[in-house]
mmCIF file of C-alpha atoms in Angstrom:
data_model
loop_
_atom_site.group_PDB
_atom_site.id
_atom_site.type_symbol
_atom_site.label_atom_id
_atom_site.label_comp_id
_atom_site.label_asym_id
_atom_site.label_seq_id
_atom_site.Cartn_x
_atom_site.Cartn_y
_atom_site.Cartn_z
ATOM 1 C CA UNK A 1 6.621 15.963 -31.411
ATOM 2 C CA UNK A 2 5.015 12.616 -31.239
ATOM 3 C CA UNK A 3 7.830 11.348 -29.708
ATOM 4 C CA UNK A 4 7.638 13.966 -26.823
ATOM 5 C CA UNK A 5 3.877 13.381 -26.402
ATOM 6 C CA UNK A 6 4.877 9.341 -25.628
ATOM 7 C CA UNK A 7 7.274 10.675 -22.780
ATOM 8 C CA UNK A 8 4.940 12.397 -21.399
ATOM 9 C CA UNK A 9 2.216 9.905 -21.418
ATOM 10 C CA UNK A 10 4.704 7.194 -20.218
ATOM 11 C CA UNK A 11 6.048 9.398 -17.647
ATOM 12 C CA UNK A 12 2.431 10.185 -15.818
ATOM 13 C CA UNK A 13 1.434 6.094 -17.081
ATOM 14 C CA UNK A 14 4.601 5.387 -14.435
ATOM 15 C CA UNK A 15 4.125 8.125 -12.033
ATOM 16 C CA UNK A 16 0.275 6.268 -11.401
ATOM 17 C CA UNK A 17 1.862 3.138 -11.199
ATOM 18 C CA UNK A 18 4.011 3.710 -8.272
ATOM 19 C CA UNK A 19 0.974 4.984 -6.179
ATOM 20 C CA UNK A 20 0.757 1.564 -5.205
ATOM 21 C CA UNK A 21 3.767 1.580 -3.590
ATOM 22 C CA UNK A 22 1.839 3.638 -0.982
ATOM 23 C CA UNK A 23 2.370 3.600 2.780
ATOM 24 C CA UNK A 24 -0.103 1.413 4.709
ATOM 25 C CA UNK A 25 -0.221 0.227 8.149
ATOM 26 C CA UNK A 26 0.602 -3.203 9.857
ATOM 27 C CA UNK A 27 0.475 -4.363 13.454
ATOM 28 C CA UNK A 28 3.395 -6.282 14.378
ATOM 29 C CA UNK A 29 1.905 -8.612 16.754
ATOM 30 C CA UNK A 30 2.525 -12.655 16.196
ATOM 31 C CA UNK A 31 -1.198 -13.051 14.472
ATOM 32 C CA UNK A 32 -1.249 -10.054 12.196
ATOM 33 C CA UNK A 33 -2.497 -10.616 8.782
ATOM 34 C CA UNK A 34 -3.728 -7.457 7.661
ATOM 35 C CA UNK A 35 -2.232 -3.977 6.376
ATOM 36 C CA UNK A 36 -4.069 -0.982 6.858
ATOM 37 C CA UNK A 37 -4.884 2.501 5.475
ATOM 38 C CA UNK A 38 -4.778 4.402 8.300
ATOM 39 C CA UNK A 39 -2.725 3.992 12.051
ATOM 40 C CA UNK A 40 -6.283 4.508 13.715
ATOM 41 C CA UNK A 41 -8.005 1.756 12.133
ATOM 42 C CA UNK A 42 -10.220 0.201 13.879
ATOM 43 C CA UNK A 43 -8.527 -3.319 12.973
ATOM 44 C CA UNK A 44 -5.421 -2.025 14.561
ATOM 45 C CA UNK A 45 -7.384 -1.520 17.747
ATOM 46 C CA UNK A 46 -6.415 -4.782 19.525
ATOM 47 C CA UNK A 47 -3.179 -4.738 17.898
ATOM 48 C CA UNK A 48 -0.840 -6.891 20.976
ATOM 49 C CA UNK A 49 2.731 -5.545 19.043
ATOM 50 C CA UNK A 50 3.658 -1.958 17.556
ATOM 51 C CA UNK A 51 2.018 -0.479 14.337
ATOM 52 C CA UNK A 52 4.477 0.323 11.619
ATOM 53 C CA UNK A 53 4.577 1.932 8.423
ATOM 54 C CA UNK A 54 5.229 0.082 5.904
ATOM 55 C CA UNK A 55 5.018 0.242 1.693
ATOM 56 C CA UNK A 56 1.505 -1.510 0.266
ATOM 57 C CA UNK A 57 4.003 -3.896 -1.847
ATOM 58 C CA UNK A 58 6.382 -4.895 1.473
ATOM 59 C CA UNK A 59 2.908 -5.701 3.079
ATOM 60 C CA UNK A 60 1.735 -7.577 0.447
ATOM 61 C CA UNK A 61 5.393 -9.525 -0.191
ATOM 62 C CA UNK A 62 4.862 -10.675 3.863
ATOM 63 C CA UNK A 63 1.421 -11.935 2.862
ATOM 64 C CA UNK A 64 -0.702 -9.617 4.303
ATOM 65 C CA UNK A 65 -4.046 -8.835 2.708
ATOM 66 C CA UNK A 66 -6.200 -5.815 2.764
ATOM 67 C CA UNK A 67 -7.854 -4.746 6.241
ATOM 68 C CA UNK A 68 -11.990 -5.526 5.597
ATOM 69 C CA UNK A 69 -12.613 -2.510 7.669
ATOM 70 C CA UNK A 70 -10.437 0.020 5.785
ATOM 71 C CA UNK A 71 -10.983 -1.409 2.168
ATOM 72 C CA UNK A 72 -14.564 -2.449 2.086
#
């Protein structure tokens, strides 16, 4: 039974854990630093390429960091 009880704690542990693989949003443009949580940001206003969705952890591997207006 204990045994069970670890699966099922491991199971929802690893379930949480991929919620960071969420979808964000990045603009495509040449000078884009910045992923976002939402396509209507207001950071993705001036945005000079297209807006993609993309996973939080692709963003992060191109060395984008977190949108000031849509984390803060």
């Amino acid at each position: 039974m204990k045994y069970y009880l670890f699966l099922i704690i491991l199971a929802v542990f690893m379930t949480s854990c991929s919620l960071s693989n969420s979808r964000v949003y990045i603009c495509t443009g040449p000078y884009s630093k910045a992923y976002h949580k939402t396509s209507g940001c207001m950071g993705l206003s001036r945005c000079s390429g297209d807006i993609e969705g993309v996973s939080e952890d692709e963003a992060i591997e191109e060395g984008r960091h977190k949108c000031h207006f849509c984390y803060d």
